[in-house]
Amino acid sequence: MSAAAARPLVTVQSLESDMATDANSVPLPDVMKAAIRPDIVTFVHGQISKNARQPYAVSKRAGHQTSAESWGTGRAVSRIPRVAGGGTHRAGQGAFGNMCRGGRMFAPTKIWRRWHRQVNVTQKRHAVVSAIAASAVPSLVLARGHKIEEVPELPLVVSDAAEAVEKTSAALKVLKQIGAHPDAEKAKDSQAIRAGKGKARNRRYVSRKGPLVVYGNEGAKLVKAFRNIPGVEIAHVSRLNLLKLAPGGHIGRFIIWTKSAFQQLDAIYGTFDKLSEKKNGYVLPRAKMVNADLARIINSDEVQSVVAPIKKEVKRAPLKKNPLKNLGVMLKLNPYAKAAKRMALLAEAQRVKAKQDKLDKKRKPITKEEASAINSASKSWYKTMISDSDYTEFENFTKWLGASQ
Amino acid sequence: MATVPGQLIWEIVKKNNSFLVKEFGNGTASVKFSKEPNNLYNIHSFKHSGLANKKTVTIQPGKDQTVVLATTKTKKQNKPSTLLNKSVMKKEFHRMAKAVSNQVCDNYYRPDLKKAALARLSVVHRSLKVAKSGSKKRNRQSS
């Protein structure tokens, strides 16, 4: 990334009191191009916001300031320790347990609960850097809910004349000139009584957050002028607070920079090549993907030239047909099947025909010639049978046979 | 402006943003709508999102029966006040429809939004006709 030469310019908005020649442009500091990591911001924000907590706990003696003893068994009452003595309602009541009225609670809260959280310095810085980068993207600032439709440019840089503003009325005029008024107005309109018990616990009102004004020179009058405007917060560049840059853990606060503040960002956070001057040994975090524009990458020449063409027609699996039922499919698998089938059919036809003929023949009445032929044949066979056999040698049987031989 | 690309913005914005509205459906299966002004279908999705795309189209009712057609200029992404090419239309419906489809697809601006743009145009146009009777519906997308 040819960063130095091609750094885009941000125009400085001039206010009324400026001279025309002052309106110029400032190059964009590299912080605004750092990786935007909402996950880191959410994590760090969650941890950091625990650090301003004050401990709470119940009294350690609560519920134990009695000399109660259990009555034991045999008295038709539960075995809970009961208050000793007599002459008052309290006598004989259950004590000590979390289930008892006037007893101590379950797990009494202790002050040595771990209230604060430690976060690595680099992580904290990464989160701040991400939040600053996100504040430069109009979509993200819009998504967080700020009204920036009338803002001339993001990130919004105002000339240093704003730092000299003394009166709040003048401050409001400045906001109007740079198009930040709708956001401040939104904050003012949103002031409402909190829903829930918080209102009775000294957190009565809630409102939206407006713009964050960041100034560069210590002791600028701007602090006193802007601080009373509802929704508007002020910060010095070298003391940027993540809780203000990403309220609620959501990145994209609307930030108004003064020119000197903007120019100090490079020195405070460094550039991708240069170390930071103010933070010892710190370099801006690198993104995993420098060019995250997927659409552009996919459609680029380098990728498209190597990519296979789109398959427009989707090849679907054909329906499986059963070869045992479908002759065509069977033939694809076994061409001989046709011949085999033909042979089988012919053989079958022959068999059928033969059987039919046989039956017909049997069922047909026999002609006279055939009948007599059969008759004479059977007679001659009988004779030959007798003559061939040795049966006739036996004298006893000649009468039976009745044959003259 | 090192343009943070649309995909990146979408990853950040898709889970939660001030325009996201989850309604209807059962339990976790709610429909996700989006109230941004640059969203044609008001649906919370990358294609229709007014936040994550460089080129967006928006059609809103203007004053007195006019329809405002606006497209975003790609070169001015970080100047919100001069981002939109606005044009106020007070023609009869067919001429407006032709104008819309010219701006959106015939000049290859966002041809995938053609149907959405025309649909929105007819709905907005119809809503302008019925101005008098019934309760005034607040335009939650008011930009």
GROMACS .gro file of C-alpha atoms in nm, chain A:
model
  405
    1MET     CA    1   0.000   0.000   0.000
    2SER     CA    2   0.173   0.319  -0.112
    3ALA     CA    3   0.054   0.483   0.202
    4ALA     CA    4   0.251   0.803   0.229
    5ALA     CA    5   0.207   0.934  -0.119
    6ALA     CA    6  -0.152   0.833  -0.175
    7ARG     CA    7  -0.300   0.922   0.162
    8PRO     CA    8  -0.634   1.082   0.099
    9LEU     CA    9  -0.686   1.432   0.217
   10VAL     CA   10  -0.944   1.544   0.464
   11THR     CA   11  -1.069   1.897   0.425
   12VAL     CA   12  -1.079   2.110   0.733
   13GLN     CA   13  -1.410   2.277   0.784
   14SER     CA   14  -1.375   2.645   0.839
   15LEU     CA   15  -1.592   2.837   1.076
   16GLU     CA   16  -1.711   3.191   1.046
   17SER     CA   17  -1.424   3.342   1.233
   18ASP     CA   18  -1.169   3.183   1.005
   19MET     CA   19  -0.989   3.363   0.735
   20ALA     CA   20  -1.056   3.225   0.391
   21THR     CA   21  -0.693   3.125   0.340
   22ASP     CA   22  -0.697   2.893   0.637
   23ALA     CA   23  -0.936   2.641   0.490
   24ASN     CA   24  -0.716   2.361   0.365
   25SER     CA   25  -0.675   1.991   0.392
   26VAL     CA   26  -0.488   1.751   0.615
   27PRO     CA   27  -0.370   1.405   0.518
   28LEU     CA   28  -0.553   1.116   0.680
   29PRO     CA   29  -0.362   0.964   0.973
   30ASP     CA   30  -0.296   0.591   0.948
   31VAL     CA   31  -0.497   0.520   1.262
   32MET     CA   32  -0.811   0.565   1.058
   33LYS     CA   33  -0.705   0.288   0.825
   34ALA     CA   34  -0.629   0.036   1.094
   35ALA     CA   35  -0.813  -0.291   1.120
   36ILE     CA   36  -1.162  -0.259   1.260
   37ARG     CA   37  -1.220  -0.534   1.510
   38PRO     CA   38  -1.554  -0.514   1.680
   39ASP     CA   39  -1.480  -0.835   1.868
   40ILE     CA   40  -1.175  -0.690   2.039
   41VAL     CA   41  -1.361  -0.370   2.114
   42THR     CA   42  -1.651  -0.554   2.273
   43PHE     CA   43  -1.420  -0.764   2.484
   44VAL     CA   44  -1.201  -0.480   2.602
   45HIS     CA   45  -1.496  -0.253   2.661
   46GLY     CA   46  -1.661  -0.517   2.875
   47GLN     CA   47  -1.349  -0.563   3.082
   48ILE     CA   48  -1.269  -0.197   3.120
   49SER     CA   49  -1.616  -0.096   3.224
   50LYS     CA   50  -1.579  -0.320   3.527
   51ASN     CA   51  -1.299  -0.105   3.658
   52ALA     CA   52  -1.506   0.180   3.785
   53ARG     CA   53  -1.719  -0.037   4.007
   54GLN     CA   54  -1.758   0.015   4.378
   55PRO     CA   55  -1.786  -0.299   4.588
   56TYR     CA   56  -2.116  -0.393   4.747
   57ALA     CA   57  -2.187  -0.657   5.006
   58VAL     CA   58  -2.424  -0.743   5.285
   59SER     CA   59  -2.311  -0.699   5.641
   60LYS     CA   60  -2.111  -1.001   5.744
   61ARG     CA   61  -2.300  -1.027   6.068
   62ALA     CA   62  -2.642  -1.010   5.902
   63GLY     CA   63  -2.867  -1.293   6.012
   64HIS     CA   64  -2.625  -1.427   6.271
   65GLN     CA   65  -2.688  -1.192   6.556
   66THR     CA   66  -2.893  -1.445   6.748
   67SER     CA   67  -2.805  -1.731   6.974
   68ALA     CA   68  -3.048  -1.970   6.815
   69GLU     CA   69  -3.029  -2.344   6.873
   70SER     CA   70  -3.222  -2.627   6.717
   71TRP     CA   71  -3.485  -2.787   6.946
   72GLY     CA   72  -3.393  -3.129   6.801
   73THR     CA   73  -3.650  -3.398   6.738
   74GLY     CA   74  -3.951  -3.497   6.939
   75ARG     CA   75  -4.122  -3.158   6.966
   76ALA     CA   76  -4.336  -3.175   6.649
   77VAL     CA   77  -4.155  -2.889   6.483
   78SER     CA   78  -3.895  -2.875   6.207
   79ARG     CA   79  -3.535  -2.902   6.311
   80ILE     CA   80  -3.433  -2.552   6.210
   81PRO     CA   81  -3.241  -2.357   6.477
   82ARG     CA   82  -3.485  -2.149   6.675
   83VAL     CA   83  -3.438  -1.833   6.874
   84ALA     CA   84  -3.401  -1.897   7.244
   85GLY     CA   85  -3.574  -1.714   7.523
   86GLY     CA   86  -3.930  -1.598   7.561
   87GLY     CA   87  -4.168  -1.312   7.606
   88THR     CA   88  -4.154  -1.179   7.252
   89HIS     CA   89  -4.271  -1.267   6.903
   90ARG     CA   90  -3.913  -1.345   6.810
   91ALA     CA   91  -3.887  -1.629   7.055
   92GLY     CA   92  -3.901  -1.967   6.890
   93GLN     CA   93  -3.880  -1.833   6.535
   94GLY     CA   94  -3.645  -1.998   6.289
   95ALA     CA   95  -3.308  -1.838   6.245
   96PHE     CA   96  -2.982  -1.867   6.052
   97GLY     CA   97  -3.109  -2.031   5.737
   98ASN     CA   98  -3.156  -1.862   5.399
   99MET     CA   99  -3.511  -1.993   5.402
  100CYS     CA  100  -3.592  -1.835   5.737
  101ARG     CA  101  -3.744  -1.497   5.785
  102GLY     CA  102  -3.470  -1.281   5.934
  103GLY     CA  103  -3.203  -1.534   5.854
  104ARG     CA  104  -2.888  -1.477   5.657
  105MET     CA  105  -2.903  -1.497   5.277
  106PHE     CA  106  -2.758  -1.778   5.071
  107ALA     CA  107  -2.394  -1.705   4.986
  108PRO     CA  108  -2.369  -1.359   5.140
  109THR     CA  109  -2.199  -1.122   4.901
  110LYS     CA  110  -1.842  -1.042   4.995
  111ILE     CA  111  -1.635  -0.736   4.925
  112TRP     CA  112  -1.342  -0.939   4.810
  113ARG     CA  113  -1.523  -1.032   4.493
  114ARG     CA  114  -1.296  -0.965   4.195
  115TRP     CA  115  -1.442  -0.631   4.083
  116HIS     CA  116  -1.175  -0.509   3.846
  117ARG     CA  117  -1.028  -0.663   3.538
  118GLN     CA  118  -0.685  -0.644   3.396
  119VAL     CA  119  -0.646  -0.604   3.021
  120ASN     CA  120  -0.324  -0.621   2.826
  121VAL     CA  121  -0.200  -0.282   2.719
  122THR     CA  122  -0.166  -0.380   2.355
  123GLN     CA  123  -0.521  -0.507   2.356
  124LYS     CA  124  -0.647  -0.187   2.505
  125ARG     CA  125  -0.461   0.011   2.243
  126HIS     CA  126  -0.587  -0.215   1.964
  127ALA     CA  127  -0.942  -0.152   2.078
  128VAL     CA  128  -0.895   0.224   2.084
  129VAL     CA  129  -0.735   0.219   1.741
  130SER     CA  130  -1.022   0.010   1.601
  131ALA     CA  131  -1.276   0.245   1.749
  132ILE     CA  132  -1.104   0.546   1.596
  133ALA     CA  133  -1.088   0.376   1.258
  134ALA     CA  134  -1.454   0.286   1.277
  135SER     CA  135  -1.546   0.645   1.353
  136ALA     CA  136  -1.421   0.736   1.007
  137VAL     CA  137  -1.666   0.510   0.823
  138PRO     CA  138  -2.002   0.678   0.767
  139SER     CA  139  -2.192   0.351   0.746
  140LEU     CA  140  -2.070   0.242   1.087
  141VAL     CA  141  -2.146   0.575   1.248
  142LEU     CA  142  -2.491   0.568   1.096
  143ALA     CA  143  -2.536   0.213   1.212
  144ARG     CA  144  -2.457   0.315   1.567
  145GLY     CA  145  -2.743   0.558   1.537
  146HIS     CA  146  -2.589   0.903   1.495
  147LYS     CA  147  -2.763   1.154   1.272
  148ILE     CA  148  -2.490   1.248   1.030
  149GLU     CA  149  -2.681   1.312   0.712
  150GLU     CA  150  -2.585   1.676   0.712
  151VAL     CA  151  -2.219   1.633   0.797
  152PRO     CA  152  -2.002   1.752   0.510
  153GLU     CA  153  -1.729   1.492   0.553
  154LEU     CA  154  -1.619   1.208   0.771
  155PRO     CA  155  -1.387   1.220   0.964
  156LEU     CA  156  -1.502   1.564   1.058
  157VAL     CA  157  -1.212   1.803   1.115
  158VAL     CA  158  -1.273   2.157   1.227
  159SER     CA  159  -1.024   2.440   1.220
  160ASP     CA  160  -0.860   2.538   1.545
  161ALA     CA  161  -1.081   2.841   1.574
  162ALA     CA  162  -1.321   2.606   1.747
  163GLU     CA  163  -1.082   2.563   2.037
  164ALA     CA  164  -1.111   2.929   2.121
  165VAL     CA  165  -1.487   2.923   2.153
  166GLU     CA  166  -1.588   3.046   2.496
  167LYS     CA  167  -1.962   3.064   2.515
  168THR     CA  168  -2.199   2.774   2.488
  169SER     CA  169  -2.421   2.969   2.252
  170ALA     CA  170  -2.125   3.011   2.021
  171ALA     CA  171  -2.052   2.640   2.057
  172LEU     CA  172  -2.403   2.559   1.944
  173LYS     CA  173  -2.354   2.781   1.643
  174VAL     CA  174  -2.038   2.592   1.557
  175LEU     CA  175  -2.223   2.264   1.572
  176LYS     CA  176  -2.489   2.398   1.344
  177GLN     CA  177  -2.235   2.518   1.093
  178ILE     CA  178  -2.067   2.183   1.064
  179GLY     CA  179  -2.386   1.984   1.042
  180ALA     CA  180  -2.351   1.821   1.383
  181HIS     CA  181  -2.658   1.983   1.528
  182PRO     CA  182  -2.908   1.708   1.441
  183ASP     CA  183  -2.702   1.463   1.644
  184ALA     CA  184  -2.688   1.690   1.948
  185GLU     CA  185  -3.057   1.756   1.907
  186LYS     CA  186  -3.131   1.388   1.901
  187ALA     CA  187  -2.950   1.352   2.232
  188LYS     CA  188  -3.144   1.637   2.386
  189ASP     CA  189  -3.477   1.501   2.269
  190SER     CA  190  -3.405   1.159   2.403
  191GLN     CA  191  -3.377   1.258   2.768
  192ALA     CA  192  -3.618   1.040   2.958
  193ILE     CA  193  -3.668   0.884   3.294
  194ARG     CA  194  -3.501   0.547   3.315
  195ALA     CA  195  -3.718   0.241   3.302
  196GLY     CA  196  -3.673   0.014   3.598
  197LYS     CA  197  -3.543   0.034   3.952
  198GLY     CA  198  -3.238   0.233   3.849
  199LYS     CA  199  -3.446   0.548   3.867
  200ALA     CA  200  -3.475   0.506   4.241
  201ARG     CA  201  -3.108   0.430   4.272
  202ASN     CA  202  -2.967   0.764   4.166
  203ARG     CA  203  -2.970   0.682   3.795
  204ARG     CA  204  -3.287   0.862   3.717
  205TYR     CA  205  -3.234   0.990   3.364
  206VAL     CA  206  -3.110   0.834   3.043
  207SER     CA  207  -3.037   0.991   2.710
  208ARG     CA  208  -2.861   0.913   2.384
  209LYS     CA  209  -2.501   1.006   2.318
  210GLY     CA  210  -2.422   1.288   2.082
  211PRO     CA  211  -2.095   1.387   1.918
  212LEU     CA  212  -1.757   1.355   2.087
  213VAL     CA  213  -1.540   1.663   2.044
  214VAL     CA  214  -1.166   1.595   2.047
  215TYR     CA  215  -0.926   1.884   2.095
  216GLY     CA  216  -0.548   1.907   2.073
  217ASN     CA  217  -0.427   2.188   2.293
  218GLU     CA  218  -0.439   2.172   2.669
  219GLY     CA  219  -0.660   2.421   2.841
  220ALA     CA  220  -0.865   2.504   2.535
  221LYS     CA  221  -1.166   2.715   2.612
  222LEU     CA  222  -1.373   2.477   2.406
  223VAL     CA  223  -1.403   2.240   2.700
  224LYS     CA  224  -1.614   2.478   2.904
  225ALA     CA  225  -1.817   2.591   2.609
  226PHE     CA  226  -1.920   2.248   2.486
  227ARG     CA  227  -1.958   2.059   2.807
  228ASN     CA  228  -2.301   2.184   2.897
  229ILE     CA  229  -2.461   2.084   2.568
  230PRO     CA  230  -2.662   1.769   2.628
  231GLY     CA  231  -2.515   1.465   2.459
  232VAL     CA  232  -2.186   1.631   2.369
  233GLU     CA  233  -1.869   1.501   2.530
  234ILE     CA  234  -1.517   1.635   2.517
  235ALA     CA  235  -1.179   1.462   2.516
  236HIS     CA  236  -0.816   1.551   2.465
  237VAL     CA  237  -0.636   1.358   2.189
  238SER     CA  238  -0.376   1.205   2.414
  239ARG     CA  239  -0.637   1.080   2.656
  240LEU     CA  240  -0.892   0.903   2.440
  241ASN     CA  241  -1.114   0.671   2.635
  242LEU     CA  242  -1.259   0.355   2.480
  243LEU     CA  243  -1.568   0.391   2.692
  244LYS     CA  244  -1.632   0.718   2.509
  245LEU     CA  245  -1.515   0.604   2.166
  246ALA     CA  246  -1.735   0.297   2.163
  247PRO     CA  247  -2.017   0.351   2.410
  248GLY     CA  248  -2.191   0.030   2.497
  249GLY     CA  249  -1.921  -0.163   2.317
  250HIS     CA  250  -2.060  -0.046   1.983
  251ILE     CA  251  -1.805   0.104   1.746
  252GLY     CA  252  -1.869   0.412   1.541
  253ARG     CA  253  -1.911   0.716   1.765
  254PHE     CA  254  -1.954   1.042   1.581
  255ILE     CA  255  -1.629   1.232   1.648
  256ILE     CA  256  -1.552   1.594   1.575
  257TRP     CA  257  -1.178   1.657   1.560
  258THR     CA  258  -1.006   1.992   1.579
  259LYS     CA  259  -0.722   2.040   1.333
  260SER     CA  260  -0.446   2.024   1.592
  261ALA     CA  261  -0.597   1.713   1.746
  262PHE     CA  262  -0.616   1.546   1.408
  263GLN     CA  263  -0.255   1.624   1.332
  264GLN     CA  264  -0.139   1.481   1.661
  265LEU     CA  265  -0.292   1.142   1.587
  266ASP     CA  266   0.001   1.041   1.371
  267ALA     CA  267   0.245   1.116   1.648
  268ILE     CA  268   0.042   0.943   1.914
  269TYR     CA  269  -0.036   0.620   1.732
  270GLY     CA  270   0.233   0.610   1.470
  271THR     CA  271   0.189   0.494   1.115
  272PHE     CA  272   0.213   0.146   0.973
  273ASP     CA  273   0.582   0.205   0.904
  274LYS     CA  274   0.675   0.434   1.187
  275LEU     CA  275   0.668   0.363   1.558
  276SER     CA  276   0.452   0.576   1.776
  277GLU     CA  277   0.629   0.861   1.944
  278LYS     CA  278   0.419   0.881   2.253
  279LYS     CA  279   0.358   0.512   2.315
  280ASN     CA  280   0.683   0.330   2.372
  281GLY     CA  281   0.752   0.072   2.103
  282TYR     CA  282   0.396   0.064   1.973
  283VAL     CA  283   0.308   0.003   1.608
  284LEU     CA  284  -0.040   0.007   1.461
  285PRO     CA  285  -0.195  -0.339   1.440
  286ARG     CA  286  -0.197  -0.510   1.103
  287ALA     CA  287  -0.512  -0.641   0.946
  288LYS     CA  288  -0.539  -1.004   0.844
  289MET     CA  289  -0.648  -0.897   0.499
  290VAL     CA  290  -0.522  -0.565   0.371
  291ASN     CA  291  -0.764  -0.561   0.084
  292ALA     CA  292  -1.090  -0.694   0.216
  293ASP     CA  293  -1.301  -0.608  -0.086
  294LEU     CA  294  -1.402  -0.961  -0.184
  295ALA     CA  295  -1.614  -0.860  -0.478
  296ARG     CA  296  -1.327  -0.670  -0.631
  297ILE     CA  297  -1.082  -0.954  -0.571
  298ILE     CA  298  -1.308  -1.217  -0.720
  299ASN     CA  299  -1.379  -1.008  -1.026
  300SER     CA  300  -1.019  -0.905  -1.075
  301ASP     CA  301  -0.823  -1.013  -1.380
  302GLU     CA  302  -0.574  -1.212  -1.179
  303VAL     CA  303  -0.838  -1.434  -1.036
  304GLN     CA  304  -1.076  -1.453  -1.329
  305SER     CA  305  -0.802  -1.554  -1.570
  306VAL     CA  306  -0.730  -1.868  -1.374
  307VAL     CA  307  -1.078  -1.961  -1.273
  308ALA     CA  308  -1.275  -2.238  -1.450
  309PRO     CA  309  -1.592  -2.127  -1.631
  310ILE     CA  310  -1.926  -2.142  -1.458
  311LYS     CA  311  -2.117  -2.465  -1.497
  312LYS     CA  312  -2.452  -2.345  -1.613
  313GLU     CA  313  -2.627  -2.677  -1.659
  314VAL     CA  314  -2.647  -2.886  -1.353
  315LYS     CA  315  -2.590  -3.253  -1.418
  316ARG     CA  316  -2.840  -3.453  -1.225
  317ALA     CA  317  -2.823  -3.829  -1.160
  318PRO     CA  318  -3.047  -4.020  -1.402
  319LEU     CA  319  -3.325  -4.239  -1.270
  320LYS     CA  320  -3.205  -4.600  -1.231
  321LYS     CA  321  -3.413  -4.838  -1.443
  322ASN     CA  322  -3.440  -5.205  -1.359
  323PRO     CA  323  -3.272  -5.422  -1.627
  324LEU     CA  324  -3.482  -5.717  -1.531
  325LYS     CA  325  -3.790  -5.526  -1.630
  326ASN     CA  326  -3.657  -5.288  -1.893
  327LEU     CA  327  -3.517  -5.460  -2.202
  328GLY     CA  328  -3.334  -5.158  -2.331
  329VAL     CA  329  -3.135  -5.117  -2.013
  330MET     CA  330  -3.065  -5.492  -2.004
  331LEU     CA  331  -2.925  -5.477  -2.356
  332LYS     CA  332  -2.691  -5.195  -2.255
  333LEU     CA  333  -2.551  -5.420  -1.988
  334ASN     CA  334  -2.559  -5.752  -2.171
  335PRO     CA  335  -2.602  -5.743  -2.550
  336TYR     CA  336  -2.626  -6.120  -2.575
  337ALA     CA  337  -2.949  -6.101  -2.381
  338LYS     CA  338  -3.134  -6.023  -2.701
  339ALA     CA  339  -3.021  -6.342  -2.874
  340ALA     CA  340  -3.078  -6.545  -2.560
  341LYS     CA  341  -3.424  -6.406  -2.524
  342ARG     CA  342  -3.504  -6.472  -2.887
  343MET     CA  343  -3.390  -6.833  -2.853
  344ALA     CA  344  -3.589  -6.876  -2.541
  345LEU     CA  345  -3.899  -6.737  -2.705
  346LEU     CA  346  -3.862  -6.963  -3.007
  347ALA     CA  347  -3.799  -7.267  -2.794
  348GLU     CA  348  -4.100  -7.184  -2.588
  349ALA     CA  349  -4.314  -7.143  -2.893
  350GLN     CA  350  -4.196  -7.477  -3.021
  351ARG     CA  351  -4.269  -7.648  -2.697
  352VAL     CA  352  -4.613  -7.504  -2.683
  353LYS     CA  353  -4.682  -7.610  -3.035
  354ALA     CA  354  -4.557  -7.960  -2.978
  355LYS     CA  355  -4.768  -8.002  -2.672
  356GLN     CA  356  -5.071  -7.869  -2.846
  357ASP     CA  357  -5.020  -8.104  -3.137
  358LYS     CA  358  -4.986  -8.393  -2.904
  359LEU     CA  359  -5.300  -8.305  -2.723
  360ASP     CA  360  -5.488  -8.247  -3.041
  361LYS     CA  361  -5.381  -8.577  -3.166
  362LYS     CA  362  -5.495  -8.747  -2.855
  363ARG     CA  363  -5.825  -8.570  -2.848
  364LYS     CA  364  -5.900  -8.628  -3.212
  365PRO     CA  365  -6.117  -8.935  -3.279
  366ILE     CA  366  -5.913  -9.212  -3.448
  367THR     CA  367  -5.999  -9.308  -3.806
  368LYS     CA  368  -6.111  -9.663  -3.891
  369GLU     CA  369  -5.783  -9.752  -4.061
  370GLU     CA  370  -5.580  -9.635  -3.770
  371ALA     CA  371  -5.804  -9.817  -3.528
  372SER     CA  372  -5.779 -10.145  -3.715
  373ALA     CA  373  -5.405 -10.098  -3.757
  374ILE     CA  374  -5.368 -10.055  -3.389
  375ASN     CA  375  -5.590 -10.353  -3.322
  376SER     CA  376  -5.396 -10.590  -3.551
  377ALA     CA  377  -5.069 -10.462  -3.416
  378SER     CA  378  -5.170 -10.537  -3.062
  379LYS     CA  379  -5.287 -10.885  -3.162
  380SER     CA  380  -4.963 -10.973  -3.336
  381TRP     CA  381  -4.763 -10.837  -3.050
  382TYR     CA  382  -4.954 -11.063  -2.818
  383LYS     CA  383  -4.877 -11.362  -3.033
  384THR     CA  384  -4.510 -11.285  -3.056
  385MET     CA  385  -4.503 -11.228  -2.686
  386ILE     CA  386  -4.640 -11.579  -2.626
  387SER     CA  387  -4.411 -11.740  -2.881
  388ASP     CA  388  -4.107 -11.555  -2.755
  389SER     CA  389  -4.164 -11.641  -2.398
  390ASP     CA  390  -4.096 -11.980  -2.251
  391TYR     CA  391  -4.430 -11.980  -2.092
  392THR     CA  392  -4.581 -12.212  -2.352
  393GLU     CA  393  -4.340 -12.501  -2.268
  394PHE     CA  394  -4.520 -12.558  -1.949
  395GLU     CA  395  -4.812 -12.792  -2.016
  396ASN     CA  396  -5.031 -12.669  -1.738
  397PHE     CA  397  -5.064 -12.327  -1.889
  398THR     CA  398  -5.161 -12.420  -2.242
  399LYS     CA  399  -5.523 -12.412  -2.153
  400TRP     CA  400  -5.499 -12.073  -2.005
  401LEU     CA  401  -5.320 -11.918  -2.292
  402GLY     CA  402  -5.559 -12.060  -2.537
  403ALA     CA  403  -5.305 -12.031  -2.805
  404SER     CA  404  -5.239 -12.285  -3.059
  405GLN     CA  405  -4.872 -12.319  -3.098
   0.00000   0.00000   0.00000
